[in-house]
Short mmCIF file of C-alpha atoms in Angstrom, two decimals:
data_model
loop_
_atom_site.label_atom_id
_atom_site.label_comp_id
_atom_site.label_asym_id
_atom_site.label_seq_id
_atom_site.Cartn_x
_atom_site.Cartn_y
_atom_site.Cartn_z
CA UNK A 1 73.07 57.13 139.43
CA UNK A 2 71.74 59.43 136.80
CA UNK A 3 68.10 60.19 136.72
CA UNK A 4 68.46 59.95 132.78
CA UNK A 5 72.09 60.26 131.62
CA UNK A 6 71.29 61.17 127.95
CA UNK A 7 74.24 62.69 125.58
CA UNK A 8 73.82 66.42 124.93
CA UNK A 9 74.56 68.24 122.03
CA UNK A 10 75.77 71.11 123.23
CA UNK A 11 77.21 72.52 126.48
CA UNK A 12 74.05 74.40 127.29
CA UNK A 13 70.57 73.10 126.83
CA UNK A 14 67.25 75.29 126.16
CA UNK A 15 68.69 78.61 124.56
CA UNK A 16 69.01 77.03 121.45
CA UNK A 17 66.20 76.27 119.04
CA UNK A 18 68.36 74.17 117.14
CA UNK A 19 69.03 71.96 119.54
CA UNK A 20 68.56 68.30 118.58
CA UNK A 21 67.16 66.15 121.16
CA UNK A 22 68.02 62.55 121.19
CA UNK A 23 67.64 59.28 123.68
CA UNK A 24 71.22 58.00 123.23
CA UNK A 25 72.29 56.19 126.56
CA UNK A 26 75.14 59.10 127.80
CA UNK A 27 76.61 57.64 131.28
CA UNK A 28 76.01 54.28 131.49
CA UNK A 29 75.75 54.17 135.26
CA UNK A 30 73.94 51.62 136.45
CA UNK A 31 71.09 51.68 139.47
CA UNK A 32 73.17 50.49 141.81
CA UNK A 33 76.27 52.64 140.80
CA UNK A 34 76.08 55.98 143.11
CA UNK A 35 72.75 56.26 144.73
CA UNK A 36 70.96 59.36 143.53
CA UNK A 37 66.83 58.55 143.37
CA UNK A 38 66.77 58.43 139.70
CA UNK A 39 64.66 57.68 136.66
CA UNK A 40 65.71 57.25 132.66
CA UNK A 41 68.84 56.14 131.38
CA UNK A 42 69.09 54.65 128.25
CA UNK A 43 71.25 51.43 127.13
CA UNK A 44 71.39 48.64 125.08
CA UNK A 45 69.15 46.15 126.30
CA UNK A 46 65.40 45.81 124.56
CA UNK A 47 62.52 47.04 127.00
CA UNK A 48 58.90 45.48 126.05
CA UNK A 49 56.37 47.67 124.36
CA UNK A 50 53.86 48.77 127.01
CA UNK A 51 50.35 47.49 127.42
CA UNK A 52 47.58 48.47 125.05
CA UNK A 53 45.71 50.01 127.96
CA UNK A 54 48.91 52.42 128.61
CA UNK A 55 49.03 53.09 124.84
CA UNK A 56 46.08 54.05 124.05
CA UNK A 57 44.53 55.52 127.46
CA UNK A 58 40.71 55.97 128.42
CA UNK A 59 41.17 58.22 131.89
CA UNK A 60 44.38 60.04 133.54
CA UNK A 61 45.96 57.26 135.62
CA UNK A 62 45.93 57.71 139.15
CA UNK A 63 49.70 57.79 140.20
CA UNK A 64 50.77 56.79 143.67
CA UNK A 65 54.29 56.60 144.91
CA UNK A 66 55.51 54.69 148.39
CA UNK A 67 55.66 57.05 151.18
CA UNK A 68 59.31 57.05 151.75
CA UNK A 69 59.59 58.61 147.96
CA UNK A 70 59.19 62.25 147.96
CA UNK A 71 58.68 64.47 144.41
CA UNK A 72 58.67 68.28 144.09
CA UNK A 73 57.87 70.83 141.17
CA UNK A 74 58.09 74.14 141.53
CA UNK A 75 56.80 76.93 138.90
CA UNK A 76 53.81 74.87 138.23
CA UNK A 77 51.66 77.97 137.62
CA UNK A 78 52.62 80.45 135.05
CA UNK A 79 49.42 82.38 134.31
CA UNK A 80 49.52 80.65 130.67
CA UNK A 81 47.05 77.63 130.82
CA UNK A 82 48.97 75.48 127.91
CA UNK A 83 52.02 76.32 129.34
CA UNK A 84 50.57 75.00 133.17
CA UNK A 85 49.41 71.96 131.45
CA UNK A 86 52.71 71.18 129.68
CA UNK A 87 53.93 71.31 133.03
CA UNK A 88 51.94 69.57 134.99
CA UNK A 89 51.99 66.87 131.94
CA UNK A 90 56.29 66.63 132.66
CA UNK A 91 55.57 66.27 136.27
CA UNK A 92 53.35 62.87 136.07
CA UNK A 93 55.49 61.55 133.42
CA UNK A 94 58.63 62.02 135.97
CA UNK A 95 56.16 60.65 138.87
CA UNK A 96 54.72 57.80 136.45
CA UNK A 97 58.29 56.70 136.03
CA UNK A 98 59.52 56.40 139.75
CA UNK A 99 56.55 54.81 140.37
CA UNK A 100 57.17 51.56 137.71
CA UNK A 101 60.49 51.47 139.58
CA UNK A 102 59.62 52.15 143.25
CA UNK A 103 56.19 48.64 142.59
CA UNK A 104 53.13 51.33 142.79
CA UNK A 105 52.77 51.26 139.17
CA UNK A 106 54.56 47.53 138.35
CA UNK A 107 52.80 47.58 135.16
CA UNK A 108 53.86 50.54 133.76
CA UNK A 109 51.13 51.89 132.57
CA UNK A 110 51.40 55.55 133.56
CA UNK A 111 54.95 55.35 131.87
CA UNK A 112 52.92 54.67 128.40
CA UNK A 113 50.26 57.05 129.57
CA UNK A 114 53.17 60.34 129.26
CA UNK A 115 55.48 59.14 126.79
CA UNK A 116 56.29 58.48 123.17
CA UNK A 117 58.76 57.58 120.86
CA UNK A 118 62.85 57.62 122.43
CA UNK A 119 61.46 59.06 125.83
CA UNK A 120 59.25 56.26 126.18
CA UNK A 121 62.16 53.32 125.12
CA UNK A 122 64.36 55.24 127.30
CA UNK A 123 61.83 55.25 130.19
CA UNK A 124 60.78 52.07 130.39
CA UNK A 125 65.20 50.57 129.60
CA UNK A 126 65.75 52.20 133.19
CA UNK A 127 62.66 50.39 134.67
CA UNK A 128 64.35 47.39 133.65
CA UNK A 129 67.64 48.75 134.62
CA UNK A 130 66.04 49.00 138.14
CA UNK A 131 64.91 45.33 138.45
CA UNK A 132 67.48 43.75 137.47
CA UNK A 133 69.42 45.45 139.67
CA UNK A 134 66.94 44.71 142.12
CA UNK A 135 66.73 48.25 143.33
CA UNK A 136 64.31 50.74 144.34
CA UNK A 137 64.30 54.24 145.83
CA UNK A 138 63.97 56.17 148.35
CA UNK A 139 64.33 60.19 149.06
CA UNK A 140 63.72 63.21 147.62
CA UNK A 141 64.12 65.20 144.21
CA UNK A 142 63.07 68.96 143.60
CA UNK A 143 62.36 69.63 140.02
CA UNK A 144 63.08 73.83 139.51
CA UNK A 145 63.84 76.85 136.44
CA UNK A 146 61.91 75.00 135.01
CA UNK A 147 60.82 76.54 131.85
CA UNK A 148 58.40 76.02 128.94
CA UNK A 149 58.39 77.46 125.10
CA UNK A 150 55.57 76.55 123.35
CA UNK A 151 56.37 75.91 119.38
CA UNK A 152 53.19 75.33 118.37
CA UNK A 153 49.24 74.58 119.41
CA UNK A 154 50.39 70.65 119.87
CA UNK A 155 54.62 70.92 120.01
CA UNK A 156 56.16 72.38 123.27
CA UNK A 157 60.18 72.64 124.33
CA UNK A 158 61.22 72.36 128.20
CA UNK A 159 63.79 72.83 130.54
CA UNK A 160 64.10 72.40 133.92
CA UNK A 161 66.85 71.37 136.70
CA UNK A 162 66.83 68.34 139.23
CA UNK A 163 68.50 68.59 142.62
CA UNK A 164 68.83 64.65 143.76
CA UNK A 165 71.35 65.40 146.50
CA UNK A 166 68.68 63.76 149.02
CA UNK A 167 67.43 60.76 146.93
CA UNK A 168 68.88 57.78 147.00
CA UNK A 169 68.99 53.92 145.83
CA UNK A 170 67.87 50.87 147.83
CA UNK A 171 68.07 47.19 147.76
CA UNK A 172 65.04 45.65 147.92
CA UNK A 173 65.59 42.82 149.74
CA UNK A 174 67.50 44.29 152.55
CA UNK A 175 66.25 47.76 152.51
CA UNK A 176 70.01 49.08 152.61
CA UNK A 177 70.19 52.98 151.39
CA UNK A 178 72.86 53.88 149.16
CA UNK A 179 73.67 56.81 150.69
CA UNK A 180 75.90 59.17 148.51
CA UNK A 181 77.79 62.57 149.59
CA UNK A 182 76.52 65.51 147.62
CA UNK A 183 78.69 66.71 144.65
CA UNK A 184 77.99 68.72 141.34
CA UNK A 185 76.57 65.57 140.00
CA UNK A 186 73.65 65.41 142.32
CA UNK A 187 72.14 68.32 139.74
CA UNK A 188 70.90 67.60 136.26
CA UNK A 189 69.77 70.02 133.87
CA UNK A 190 66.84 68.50 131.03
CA UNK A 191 65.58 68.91 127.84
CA UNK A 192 62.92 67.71 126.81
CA UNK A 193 60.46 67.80 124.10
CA UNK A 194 57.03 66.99 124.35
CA UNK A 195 53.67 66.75 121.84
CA UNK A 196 50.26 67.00 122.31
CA UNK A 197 48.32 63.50 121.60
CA UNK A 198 44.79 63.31 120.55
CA UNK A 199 43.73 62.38 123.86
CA UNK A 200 45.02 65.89 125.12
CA UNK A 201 47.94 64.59 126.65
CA UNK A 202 51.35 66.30 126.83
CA UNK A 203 53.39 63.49 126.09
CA UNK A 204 57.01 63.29 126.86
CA UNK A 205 58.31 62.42 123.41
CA UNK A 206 62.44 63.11 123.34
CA UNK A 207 64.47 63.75 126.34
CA UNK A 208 67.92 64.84 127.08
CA UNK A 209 70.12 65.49 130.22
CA UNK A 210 73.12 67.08 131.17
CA UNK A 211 74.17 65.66 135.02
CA UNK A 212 76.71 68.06 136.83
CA UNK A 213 75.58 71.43 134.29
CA UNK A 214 76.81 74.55 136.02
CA UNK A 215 72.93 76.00 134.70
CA UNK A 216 71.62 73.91 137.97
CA UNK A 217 74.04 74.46 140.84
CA UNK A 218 72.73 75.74 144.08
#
């Protein structure tokens, strides 16, 4: 299952500025399809427009995930402070979403909170993806490389790789993992683009994914 199986332009994501992002649904896996703790694919059906509250936030929510569910982001620190706060920004916006999927945040509201525009349709299609599936997760993902170029004081480009080789899908009413062996799919290489709201927020506004890109392999 792809974490957010968006179509790429080109064979390599990041070095190029000309890269156009989109939120075009790229594999079409479903939740259930192959087991890998996952977050954003896009598809056809119509998600609802998040709460007013998660649109138009007061206060950083406070974003919890089930203890079985296990996130990591390395390079969080760079010495640049908009560049640490674009980054920490991407990591609760990858959090906010497994935690609309995973019933800590059933609302959704974090999910509003760190997107925008096609990221935030995209985000909240693979919610729904999730329940009516009737699937959660379970596992771990390490977010690494990952990399941020800053375009202007509000606009910001980044990269970075997943490695979901220990995450994994589960049914909710039985609690059966999906357990999946580990191939050159279980490593996903994003793009994504976000912009700086009025609130100060980073948001997560276009997002793209390459699953099995040779830039991520261990």
């Amino acid at each position: 299952m792809n974490r957010r199986s968006h179509l790429l332009v080109t064979a390599t994501v990041g070095a190029s500025a000309a890269l156009i992002l989109s939120a075009c649904g790229g594999g079409g896996d479903k939740p259930e399809a192959n087991g890998k703790i996952a977050g954003g694919d896009t598809g056809s059906k119509k998600s609802a427009a998040p709460s007013a509250s998660a649109t138009q936030p007061t206060g950083r929510p406070r974003i919890e995930l089930p203890s079985d569910v296990t996130l990591t982001f390395e390079g969080s620190k760079t010495g640049d402070d908009i560049k640490d706060a674009v980054l920490a920004d991407s990591a609760e916006n990858m959090r906010a979403v497994d935690a609309a999927i995973t019933g800590t945040d059933p609302k959704g509201e974090a999910i509003g909170y760190y997107n925008t525009g096609k990221a935030l349709e995209a985000a909240l299609t693979w919610v729904d993806q999730f329940k009516d599936a009737g699937s959660t997760l379970t596992g771990e993902a390490r977010y690494y490389d990952r990399t941020v170029t800053l375009k202007s004081k509000t606009y910001a480009l980044l990269t970075f790789c997943a490695d979901e080789s220990k995450g994994y899908t589960k049914d909710k009413k039985t609690n059966k993992v999906n357990k999946t062996p580990v191939t050159k799919n279980s490593y996903v290489f994003y793009n994504t683009r976000l912009d700086k709201n009025s609130d100060g927020v980073w948001q997560t506004s276009q997002i793209v994914s390459v699953r099995g890109s040779d830039h991520c392999q261990p």
